[in-house]
PDB file of C-alpha atoms and ligand atoms in Angstrom:
ATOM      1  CA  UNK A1171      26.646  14.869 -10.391  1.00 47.00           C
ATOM      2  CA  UNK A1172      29.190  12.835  -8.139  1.00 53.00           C
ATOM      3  CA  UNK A1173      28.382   9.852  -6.053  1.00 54.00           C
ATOM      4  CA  UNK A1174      28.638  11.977  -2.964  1.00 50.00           C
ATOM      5  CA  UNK A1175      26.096  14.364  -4.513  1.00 51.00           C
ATOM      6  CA  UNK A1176      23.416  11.879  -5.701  1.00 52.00           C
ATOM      7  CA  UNK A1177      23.589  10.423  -2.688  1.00 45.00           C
ATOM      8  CA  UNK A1178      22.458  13.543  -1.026  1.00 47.00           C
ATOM      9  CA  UNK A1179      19.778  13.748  -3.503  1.00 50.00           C
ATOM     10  CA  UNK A1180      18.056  10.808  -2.870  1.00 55.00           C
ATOM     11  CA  UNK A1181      18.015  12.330   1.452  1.00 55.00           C
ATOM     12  CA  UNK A1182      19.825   8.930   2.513  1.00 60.00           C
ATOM     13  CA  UNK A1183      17.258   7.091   1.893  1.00 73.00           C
ATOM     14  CA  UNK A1184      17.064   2.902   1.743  1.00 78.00           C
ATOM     15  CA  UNK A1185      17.040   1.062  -2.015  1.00 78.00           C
ATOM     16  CA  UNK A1186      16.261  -2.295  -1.135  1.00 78.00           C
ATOM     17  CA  UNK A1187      15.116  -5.416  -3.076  1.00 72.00           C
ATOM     18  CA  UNK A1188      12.449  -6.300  -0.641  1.00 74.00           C
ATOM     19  CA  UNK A1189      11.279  -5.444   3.004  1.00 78.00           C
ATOM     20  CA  UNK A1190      12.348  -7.719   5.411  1.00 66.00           C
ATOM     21  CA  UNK A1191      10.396  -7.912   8.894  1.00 54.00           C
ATOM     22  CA  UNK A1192      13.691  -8.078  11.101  1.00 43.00           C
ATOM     23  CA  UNK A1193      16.597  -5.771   9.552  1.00 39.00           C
ATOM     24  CA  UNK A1194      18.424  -3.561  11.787  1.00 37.00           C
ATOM     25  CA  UNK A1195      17.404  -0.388  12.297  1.00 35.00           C
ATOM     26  CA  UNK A1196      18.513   1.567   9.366  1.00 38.00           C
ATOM     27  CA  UNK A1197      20.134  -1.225   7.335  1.00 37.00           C
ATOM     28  CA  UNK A1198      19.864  -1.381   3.822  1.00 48.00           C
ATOM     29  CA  UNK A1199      20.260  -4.849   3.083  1.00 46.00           C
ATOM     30  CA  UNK A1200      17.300  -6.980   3.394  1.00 54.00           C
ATOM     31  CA  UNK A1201      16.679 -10.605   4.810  1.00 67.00           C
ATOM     32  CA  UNK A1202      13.755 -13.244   4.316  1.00 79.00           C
ATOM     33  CA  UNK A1203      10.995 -11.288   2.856  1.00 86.00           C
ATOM     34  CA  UNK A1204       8.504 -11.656   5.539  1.00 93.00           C
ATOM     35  CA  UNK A1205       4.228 -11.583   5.237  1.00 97.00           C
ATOM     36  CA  UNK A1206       3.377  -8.309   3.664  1.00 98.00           C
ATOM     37  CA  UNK A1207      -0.381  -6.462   3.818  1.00 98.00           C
ATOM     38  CA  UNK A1208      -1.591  -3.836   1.718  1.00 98.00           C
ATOM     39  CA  UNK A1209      -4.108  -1.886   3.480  1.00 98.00           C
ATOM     40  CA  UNK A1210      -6.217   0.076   0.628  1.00 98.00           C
ATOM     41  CA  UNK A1211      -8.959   2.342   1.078  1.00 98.00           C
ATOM     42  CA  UNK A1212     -10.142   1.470  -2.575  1.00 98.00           C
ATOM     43  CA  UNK A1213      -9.344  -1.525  -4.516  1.00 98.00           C
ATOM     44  CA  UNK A1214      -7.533   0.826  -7.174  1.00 97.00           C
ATOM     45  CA  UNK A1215      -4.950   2.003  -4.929  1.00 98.00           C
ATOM     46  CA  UNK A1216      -4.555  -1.146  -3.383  1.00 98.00           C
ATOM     47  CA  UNK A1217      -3.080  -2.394  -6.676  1.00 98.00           C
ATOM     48  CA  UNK A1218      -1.740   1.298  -8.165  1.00 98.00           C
ATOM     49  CA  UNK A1219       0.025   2.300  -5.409  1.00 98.00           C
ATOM     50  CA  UNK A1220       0.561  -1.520  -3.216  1.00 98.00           C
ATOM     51  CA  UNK A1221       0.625  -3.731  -5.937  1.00 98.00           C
ATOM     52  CA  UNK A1222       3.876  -3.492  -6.851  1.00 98.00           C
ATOM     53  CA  UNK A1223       5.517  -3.908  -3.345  1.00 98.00           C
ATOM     54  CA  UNK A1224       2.779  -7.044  -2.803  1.00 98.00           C
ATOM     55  CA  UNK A1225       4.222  -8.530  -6.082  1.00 98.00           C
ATOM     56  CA  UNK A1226       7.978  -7.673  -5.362  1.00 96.00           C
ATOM     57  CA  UNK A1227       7.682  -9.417  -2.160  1.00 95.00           C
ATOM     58  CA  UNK A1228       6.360 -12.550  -3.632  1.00 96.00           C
ATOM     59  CA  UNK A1229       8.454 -13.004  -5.859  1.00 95.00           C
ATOM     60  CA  UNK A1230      11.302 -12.650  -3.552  1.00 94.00           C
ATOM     61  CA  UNK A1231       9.582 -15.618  -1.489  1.00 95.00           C
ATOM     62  CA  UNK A1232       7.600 -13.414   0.914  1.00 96.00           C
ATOM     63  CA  UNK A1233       3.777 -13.608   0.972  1.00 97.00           C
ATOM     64  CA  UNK A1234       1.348 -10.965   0.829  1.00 96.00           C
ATOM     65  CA  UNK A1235      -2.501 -10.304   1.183  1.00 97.00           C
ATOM     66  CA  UNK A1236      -4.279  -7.131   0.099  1.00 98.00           C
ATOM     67  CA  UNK A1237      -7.326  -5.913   2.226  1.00 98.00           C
ATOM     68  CA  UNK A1238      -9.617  -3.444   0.681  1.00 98.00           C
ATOM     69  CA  UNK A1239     -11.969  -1.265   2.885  1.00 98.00           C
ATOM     70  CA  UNK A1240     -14.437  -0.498   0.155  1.00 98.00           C
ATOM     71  CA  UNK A1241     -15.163  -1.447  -3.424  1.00 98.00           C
ATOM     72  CA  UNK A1242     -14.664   1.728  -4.881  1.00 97.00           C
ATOM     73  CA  UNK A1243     -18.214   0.995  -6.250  1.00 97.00           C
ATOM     74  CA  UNK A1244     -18.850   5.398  -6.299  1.00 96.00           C
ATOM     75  CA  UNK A1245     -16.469   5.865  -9.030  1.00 93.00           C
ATOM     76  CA  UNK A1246     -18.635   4.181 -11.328  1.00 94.00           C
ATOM     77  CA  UNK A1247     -19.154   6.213 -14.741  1.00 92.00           C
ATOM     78  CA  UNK A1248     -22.306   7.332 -15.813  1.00 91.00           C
ATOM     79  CA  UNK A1249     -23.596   4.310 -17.827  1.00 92.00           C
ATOM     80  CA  UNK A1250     -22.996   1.711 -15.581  1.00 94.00           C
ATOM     81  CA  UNK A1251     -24.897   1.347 -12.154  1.00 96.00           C
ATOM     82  CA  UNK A1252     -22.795   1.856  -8.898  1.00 97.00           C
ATOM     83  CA  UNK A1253     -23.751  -1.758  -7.586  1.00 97.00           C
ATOM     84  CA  UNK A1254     -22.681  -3.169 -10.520  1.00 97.00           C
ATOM     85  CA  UNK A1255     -19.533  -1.208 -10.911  1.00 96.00           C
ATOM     86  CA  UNK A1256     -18.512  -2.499  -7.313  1.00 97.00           C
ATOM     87  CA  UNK A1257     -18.915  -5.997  -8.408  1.00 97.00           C
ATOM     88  CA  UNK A1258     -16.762  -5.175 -11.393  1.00 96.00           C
ATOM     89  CA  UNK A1259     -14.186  -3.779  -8.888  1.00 97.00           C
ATOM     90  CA  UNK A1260     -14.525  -6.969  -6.708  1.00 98.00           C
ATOM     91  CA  UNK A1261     -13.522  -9.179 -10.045  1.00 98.00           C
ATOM     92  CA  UNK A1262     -11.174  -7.060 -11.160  1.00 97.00           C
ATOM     93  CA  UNK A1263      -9.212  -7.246  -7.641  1.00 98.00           C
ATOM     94  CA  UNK A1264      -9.619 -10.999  -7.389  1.00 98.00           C
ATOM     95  CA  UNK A1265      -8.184 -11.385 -11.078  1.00 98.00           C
ATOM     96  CA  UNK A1266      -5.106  -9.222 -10.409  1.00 98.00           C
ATOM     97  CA  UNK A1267      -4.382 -10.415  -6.754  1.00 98.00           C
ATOM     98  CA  UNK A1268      -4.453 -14.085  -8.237  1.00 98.00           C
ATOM     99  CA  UNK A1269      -2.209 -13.028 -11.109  1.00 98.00           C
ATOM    100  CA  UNK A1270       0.213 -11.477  -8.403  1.00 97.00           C
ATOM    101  CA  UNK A1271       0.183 -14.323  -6.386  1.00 97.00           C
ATOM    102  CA  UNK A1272      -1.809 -12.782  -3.174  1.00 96.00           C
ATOM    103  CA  UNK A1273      -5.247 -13.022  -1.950  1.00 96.00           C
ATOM    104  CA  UNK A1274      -7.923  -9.927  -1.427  1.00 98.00           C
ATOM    105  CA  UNK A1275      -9.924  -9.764   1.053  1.00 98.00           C
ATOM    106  CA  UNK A1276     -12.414  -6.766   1.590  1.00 98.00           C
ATOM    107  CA  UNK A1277     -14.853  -5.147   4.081  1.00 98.00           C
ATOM    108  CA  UNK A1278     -17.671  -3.832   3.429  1.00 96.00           C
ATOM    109  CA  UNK A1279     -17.662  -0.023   3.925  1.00 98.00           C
ATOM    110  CA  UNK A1280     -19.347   2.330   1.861  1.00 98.00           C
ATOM    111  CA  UNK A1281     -17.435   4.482  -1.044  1.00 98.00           C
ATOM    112  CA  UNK A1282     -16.550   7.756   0.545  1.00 97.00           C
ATOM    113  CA  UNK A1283     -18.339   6.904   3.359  1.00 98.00           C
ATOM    114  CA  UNK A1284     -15.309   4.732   4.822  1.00 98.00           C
ATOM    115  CA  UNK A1285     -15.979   5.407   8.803  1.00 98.00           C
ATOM    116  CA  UNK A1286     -13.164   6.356  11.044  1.00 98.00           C
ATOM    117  CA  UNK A1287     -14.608   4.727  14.224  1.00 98.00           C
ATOM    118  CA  UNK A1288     -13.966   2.267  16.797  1.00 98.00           C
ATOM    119  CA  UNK A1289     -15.724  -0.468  14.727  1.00 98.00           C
ATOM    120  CA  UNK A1290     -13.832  -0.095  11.534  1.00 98.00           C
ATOM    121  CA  UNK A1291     -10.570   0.193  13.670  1.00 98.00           C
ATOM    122  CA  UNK A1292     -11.531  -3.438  15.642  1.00 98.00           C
ATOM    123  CA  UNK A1293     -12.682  -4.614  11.908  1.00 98.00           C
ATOM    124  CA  UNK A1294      -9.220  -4.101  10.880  1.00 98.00           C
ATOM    125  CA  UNK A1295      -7.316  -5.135  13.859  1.00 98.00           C
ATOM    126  CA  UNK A1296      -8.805  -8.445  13.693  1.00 98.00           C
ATOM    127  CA  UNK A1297      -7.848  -8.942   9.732  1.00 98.00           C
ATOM    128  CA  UNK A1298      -4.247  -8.238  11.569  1.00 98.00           C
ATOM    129  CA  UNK A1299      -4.595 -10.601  14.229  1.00 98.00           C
ATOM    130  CA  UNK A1300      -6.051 -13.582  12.025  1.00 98.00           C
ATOM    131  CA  UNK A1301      -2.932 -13.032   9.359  1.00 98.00           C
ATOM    132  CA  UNK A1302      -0.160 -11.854  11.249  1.00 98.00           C
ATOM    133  CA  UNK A1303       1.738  -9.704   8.650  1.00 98.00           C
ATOM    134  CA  UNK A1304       5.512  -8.593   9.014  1.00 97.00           C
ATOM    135  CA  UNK A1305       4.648  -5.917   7.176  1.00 97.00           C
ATOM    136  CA  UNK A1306       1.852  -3.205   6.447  1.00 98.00           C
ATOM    137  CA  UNK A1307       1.701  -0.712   3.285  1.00 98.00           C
ATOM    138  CA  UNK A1308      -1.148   1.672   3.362  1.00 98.00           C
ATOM    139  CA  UNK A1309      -2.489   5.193   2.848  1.00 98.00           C
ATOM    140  CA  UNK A1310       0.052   8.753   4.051  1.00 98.00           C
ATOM    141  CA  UNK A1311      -2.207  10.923   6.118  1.00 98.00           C
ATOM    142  CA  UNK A1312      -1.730  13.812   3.526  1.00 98.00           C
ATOM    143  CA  UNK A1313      -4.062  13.219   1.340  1.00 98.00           C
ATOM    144  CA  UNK A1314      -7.387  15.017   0.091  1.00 97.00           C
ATOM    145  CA  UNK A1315      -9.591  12.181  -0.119  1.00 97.00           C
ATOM    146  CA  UNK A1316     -11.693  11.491   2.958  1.00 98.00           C
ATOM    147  CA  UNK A1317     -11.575   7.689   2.911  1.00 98.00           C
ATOM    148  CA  UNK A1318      -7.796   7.794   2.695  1.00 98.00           C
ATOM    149  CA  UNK A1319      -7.268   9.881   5.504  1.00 98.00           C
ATOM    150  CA  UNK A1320      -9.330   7.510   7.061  1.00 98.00           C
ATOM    151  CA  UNK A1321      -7.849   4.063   6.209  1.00 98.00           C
ATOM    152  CA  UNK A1322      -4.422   6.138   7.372  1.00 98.00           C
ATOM    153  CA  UNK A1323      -6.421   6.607  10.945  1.00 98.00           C
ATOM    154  CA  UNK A1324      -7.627   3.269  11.145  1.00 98.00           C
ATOM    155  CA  UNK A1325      -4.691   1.279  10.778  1.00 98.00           C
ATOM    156  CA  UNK A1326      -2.785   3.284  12.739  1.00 98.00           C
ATOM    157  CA  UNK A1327      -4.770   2.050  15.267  1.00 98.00           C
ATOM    158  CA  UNK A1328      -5.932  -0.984  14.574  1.00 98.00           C
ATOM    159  CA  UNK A1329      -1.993  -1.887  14.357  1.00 98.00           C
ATOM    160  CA  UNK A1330      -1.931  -0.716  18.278  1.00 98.00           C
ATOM    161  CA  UNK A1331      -5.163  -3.011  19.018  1.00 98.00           C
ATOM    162  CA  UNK A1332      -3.713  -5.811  17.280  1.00 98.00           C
ATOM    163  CA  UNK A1333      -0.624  -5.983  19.196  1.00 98.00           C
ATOM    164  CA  UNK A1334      -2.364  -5.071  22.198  1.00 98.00           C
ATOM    165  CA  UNK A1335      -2.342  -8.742  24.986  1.00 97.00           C
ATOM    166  CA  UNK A1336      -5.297  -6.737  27.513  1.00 97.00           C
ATOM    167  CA  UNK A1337      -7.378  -6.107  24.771  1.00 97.00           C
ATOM    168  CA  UNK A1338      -9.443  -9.298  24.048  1.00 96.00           C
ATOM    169  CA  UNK A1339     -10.753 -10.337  20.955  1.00 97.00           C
ATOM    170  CA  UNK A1340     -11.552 -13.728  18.819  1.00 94.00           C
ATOM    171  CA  UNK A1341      -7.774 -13.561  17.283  1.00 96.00           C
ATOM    172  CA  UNK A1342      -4.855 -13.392  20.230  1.00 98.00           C
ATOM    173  CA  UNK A1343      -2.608 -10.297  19.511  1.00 98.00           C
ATOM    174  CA  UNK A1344      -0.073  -9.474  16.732  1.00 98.00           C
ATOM    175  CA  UNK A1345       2.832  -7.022  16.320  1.00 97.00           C
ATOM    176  CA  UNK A1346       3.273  -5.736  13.198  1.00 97.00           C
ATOM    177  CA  UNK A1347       7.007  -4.904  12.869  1.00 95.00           C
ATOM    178  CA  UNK A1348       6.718  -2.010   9.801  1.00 96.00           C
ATOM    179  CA  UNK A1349       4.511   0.004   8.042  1.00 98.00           C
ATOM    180  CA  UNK A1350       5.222   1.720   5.088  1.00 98.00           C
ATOM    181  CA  UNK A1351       3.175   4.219   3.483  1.00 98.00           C
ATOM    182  CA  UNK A1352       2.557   4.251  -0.549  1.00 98.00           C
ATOM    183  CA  UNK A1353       3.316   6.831  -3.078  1.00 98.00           C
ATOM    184  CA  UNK A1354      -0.652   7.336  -4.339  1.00 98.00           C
ATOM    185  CA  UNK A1355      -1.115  10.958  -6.590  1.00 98.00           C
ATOM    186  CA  UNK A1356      -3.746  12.018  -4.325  1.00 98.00           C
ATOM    187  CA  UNK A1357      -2.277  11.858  -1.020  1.00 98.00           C
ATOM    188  CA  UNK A1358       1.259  13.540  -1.762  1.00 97.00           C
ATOM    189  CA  UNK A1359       0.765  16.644   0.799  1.00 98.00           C
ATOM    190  CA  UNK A1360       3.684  16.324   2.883  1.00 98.00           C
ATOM    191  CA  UNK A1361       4.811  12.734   1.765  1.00 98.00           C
ATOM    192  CA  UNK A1362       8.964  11.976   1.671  1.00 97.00           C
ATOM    193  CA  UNK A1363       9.977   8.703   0.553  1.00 97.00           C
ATOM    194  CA  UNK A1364      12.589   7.054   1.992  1.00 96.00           C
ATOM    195  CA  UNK A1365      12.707   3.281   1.286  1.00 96.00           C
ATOM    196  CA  UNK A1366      12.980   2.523  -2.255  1.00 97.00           C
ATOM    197  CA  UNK A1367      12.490  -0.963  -3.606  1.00 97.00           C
ATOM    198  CA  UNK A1368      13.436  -2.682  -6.974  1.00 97.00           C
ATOM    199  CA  UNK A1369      10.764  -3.428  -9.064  1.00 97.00           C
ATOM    200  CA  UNK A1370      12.199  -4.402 -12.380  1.00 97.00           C
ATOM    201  CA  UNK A1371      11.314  -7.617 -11.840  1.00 97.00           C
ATOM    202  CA  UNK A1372       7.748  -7.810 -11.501  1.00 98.00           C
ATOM    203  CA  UNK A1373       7.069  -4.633 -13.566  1.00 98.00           C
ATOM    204  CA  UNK A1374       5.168  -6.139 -16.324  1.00 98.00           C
ATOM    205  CA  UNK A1375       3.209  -8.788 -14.731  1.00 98.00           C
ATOM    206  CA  UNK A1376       2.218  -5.512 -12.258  1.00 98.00           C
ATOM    207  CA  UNK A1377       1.228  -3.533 -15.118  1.00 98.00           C
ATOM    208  CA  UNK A1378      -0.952  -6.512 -16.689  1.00 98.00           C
ATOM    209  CA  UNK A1379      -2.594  -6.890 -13.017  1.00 98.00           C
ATOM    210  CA  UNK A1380      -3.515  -2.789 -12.808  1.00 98.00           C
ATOM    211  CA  UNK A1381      -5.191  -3.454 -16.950  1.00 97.00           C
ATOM    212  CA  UNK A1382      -8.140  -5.576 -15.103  1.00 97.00           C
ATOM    213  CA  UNK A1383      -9.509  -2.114 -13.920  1.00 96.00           C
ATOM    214  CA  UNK A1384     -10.952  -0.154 -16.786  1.00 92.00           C
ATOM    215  CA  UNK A1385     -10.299   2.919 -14.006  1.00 93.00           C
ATOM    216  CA  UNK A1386      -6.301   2.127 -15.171  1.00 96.00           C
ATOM    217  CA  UNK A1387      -6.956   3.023 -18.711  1.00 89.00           C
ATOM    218  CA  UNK A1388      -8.484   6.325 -18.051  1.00 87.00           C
ATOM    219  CA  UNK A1389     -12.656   4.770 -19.174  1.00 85.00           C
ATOM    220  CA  UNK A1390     -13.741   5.792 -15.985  1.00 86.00           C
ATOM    221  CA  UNK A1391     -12.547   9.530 -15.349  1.00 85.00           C
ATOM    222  CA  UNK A1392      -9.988  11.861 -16.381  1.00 88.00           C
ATOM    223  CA  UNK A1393      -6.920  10.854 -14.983  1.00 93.00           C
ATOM    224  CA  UNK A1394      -4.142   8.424 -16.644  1.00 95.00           C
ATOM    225  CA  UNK A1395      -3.563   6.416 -13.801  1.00 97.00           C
ATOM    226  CA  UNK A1396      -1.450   3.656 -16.637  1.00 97.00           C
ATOM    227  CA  UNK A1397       0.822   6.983 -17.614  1.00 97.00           C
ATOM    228  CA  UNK A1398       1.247   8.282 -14.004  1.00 98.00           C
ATOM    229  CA  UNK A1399       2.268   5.324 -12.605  1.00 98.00           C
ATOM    230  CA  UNK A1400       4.398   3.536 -14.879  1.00 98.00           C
ATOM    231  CA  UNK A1401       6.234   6.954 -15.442  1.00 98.00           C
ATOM    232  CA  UNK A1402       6.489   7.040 -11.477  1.00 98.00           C
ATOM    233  CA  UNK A1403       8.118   3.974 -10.962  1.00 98.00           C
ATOM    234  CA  UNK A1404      10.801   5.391 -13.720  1.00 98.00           C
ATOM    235  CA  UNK A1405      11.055   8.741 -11.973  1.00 98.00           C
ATOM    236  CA  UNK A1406      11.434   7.072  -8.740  1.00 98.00           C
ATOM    237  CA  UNK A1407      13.832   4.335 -10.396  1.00 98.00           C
ATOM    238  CA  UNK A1408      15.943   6.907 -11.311  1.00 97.00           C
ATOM    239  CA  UNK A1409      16.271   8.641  -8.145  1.00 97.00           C
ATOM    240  CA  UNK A1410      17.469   4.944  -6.757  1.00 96.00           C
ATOM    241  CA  UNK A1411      19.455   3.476  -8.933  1.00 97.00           C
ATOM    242  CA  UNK A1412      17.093   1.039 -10.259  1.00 97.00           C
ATOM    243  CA  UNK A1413      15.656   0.981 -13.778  1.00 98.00           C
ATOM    244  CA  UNK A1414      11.977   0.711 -12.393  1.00 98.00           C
ATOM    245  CA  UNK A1415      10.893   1.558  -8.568  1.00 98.00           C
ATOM    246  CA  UNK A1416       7.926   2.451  -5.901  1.00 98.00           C
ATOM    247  CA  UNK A1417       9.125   4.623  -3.117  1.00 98.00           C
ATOM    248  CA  UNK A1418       8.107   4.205   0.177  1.00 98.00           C
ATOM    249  CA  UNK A1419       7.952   6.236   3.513  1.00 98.00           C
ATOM    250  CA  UNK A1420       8.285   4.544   7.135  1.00 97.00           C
ATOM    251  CA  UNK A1421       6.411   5.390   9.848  1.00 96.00           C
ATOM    252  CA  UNK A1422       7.924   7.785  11.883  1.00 93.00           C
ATOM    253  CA  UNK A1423       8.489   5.400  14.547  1.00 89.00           C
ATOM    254  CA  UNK A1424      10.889   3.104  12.522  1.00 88.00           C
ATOM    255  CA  UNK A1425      12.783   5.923  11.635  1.00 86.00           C
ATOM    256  CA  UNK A1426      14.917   6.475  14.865  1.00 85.00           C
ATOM    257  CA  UNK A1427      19.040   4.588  14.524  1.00 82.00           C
ATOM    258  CA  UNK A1428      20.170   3.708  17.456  1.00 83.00           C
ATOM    259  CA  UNK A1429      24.131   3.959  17.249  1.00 86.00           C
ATOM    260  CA  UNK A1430      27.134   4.223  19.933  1.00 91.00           C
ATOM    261  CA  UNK A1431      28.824   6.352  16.897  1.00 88.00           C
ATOM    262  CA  UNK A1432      28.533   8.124  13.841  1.00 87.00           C
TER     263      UNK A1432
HETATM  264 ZN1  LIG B  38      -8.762   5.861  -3.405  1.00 66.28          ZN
END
């Protein structure tokens, strides 16, 4: 394949070392590494799918936080007690977040029983307004689990409440200036990546952050989350120009180049 050809393969897309919170529309070069947040419906994807882009920003001087609307507590297997598996989730997030270099906060929600309401939506527009990220990573809407398409709903509008000056709350309003959506197995209906980011760097200290969760090595269910994912990032490397990668996709909004010519 040429250069003009695997170009075309990868759709035009963005490989960048980092997201920045103030590059030019459609730029591919990246400047300070602003405050990043990973919005996760379950602490597993937080790290699967987000971790990666959380560490990569760190390391690249940026900062990052990782919110978690649940504990993921229902996925518990069958010899250990739900309650108990949700604490295990809530140590096994604060372990890897610390090794990462980012702190996890979470709310409270029910597993798969996440609420898409106008409380859960205020919930997470104040966790906006109190950190002020750059930068949000969460959920694509195509997805077959319930809580996902949820978290998707939710921050797409708590990001409008938290930049919103009329609406009052404790925090004073925020703009978020991106959000990204993750590459997550279960919510691939309809999802097109378009930013990809370098992640040789961090790939092993990622790894040895996703091997707190016994979910990662396959103890708690069926599927090889360790295989998928570390095979992803080479898949997606490849498709780059990276040896290891996540892919993104920006919101539709971010999408649009302004230009006087082509
Ligand atoms: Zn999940």
């Amino acid at each position: 394949m040429n250069r003009r050809g695997f170009a075309q393969s990868v759709g035009g897309a963005v490989a960048l070392s980092a997201l920045a919170h103030s590059t030019a529309w459609g730029e591919s070069s990246s400047e300070t590494p602003g405050k990043i947040m990973a919005i996760a419906a379950h602490p597993g994807d937080g790290l699967f799918t987000m971790g990666a882009t959380l560490a990569q920003q760190i390391s690249r001087g940026g900062t990052g936080l990782l919110l978690s609307l649940s504990l993921g507590e229902k996925g518990a297997p069958k010899d250990i007690p739900v309650q108990r598996y949700g604490e295990m989730q809530r140590t096994a997030t604060e372990k890897a977040a610390h090794l990462l270099g980012t702190e996890a906060l979470f709310l409270s929600y029910p597993d798969a029983e996440i609420p898409f309401n106008q409380e859960s939506t205020l919930a997470v527009s104040d966790v906006i307004r109190e950190h002020k990220p750059d930068v949000i990573v969460t959920h694509w809407s195509g997805s077959w689990h319930k809580d996902h398409q949820n978290c998707h709903l939710i921050v797409r509008d708590a990001v409008f409440y938290a930049a919103l000056e009329t609406l009052v709350r404790r925090g004073p309003a925020h703009s978020v200036s991106k959000v990204f959506y993750a590459d997550n197995w279960e919510d691939g209906a309809n999802f097109v990546p378009d930013t990809y980011l370098n992640i040789e760097a961090i790939y092993d200290k990622w790894m040895q952050a996703c091997d707190f969760y016994p979910m990662w090595r396959g103890q708690t269910g069926f599927f090889r989350y360790n295989d998928y994912y570390s095979s992803l990032s080479v898949m997606r490397g490849c498709l780059s120009g990276f040896k290891r990668a996540v892919a993104l996709m920006s919101d539709a909004a971010q999408r649009t180049v302004r230009s006087r010519s082509l």
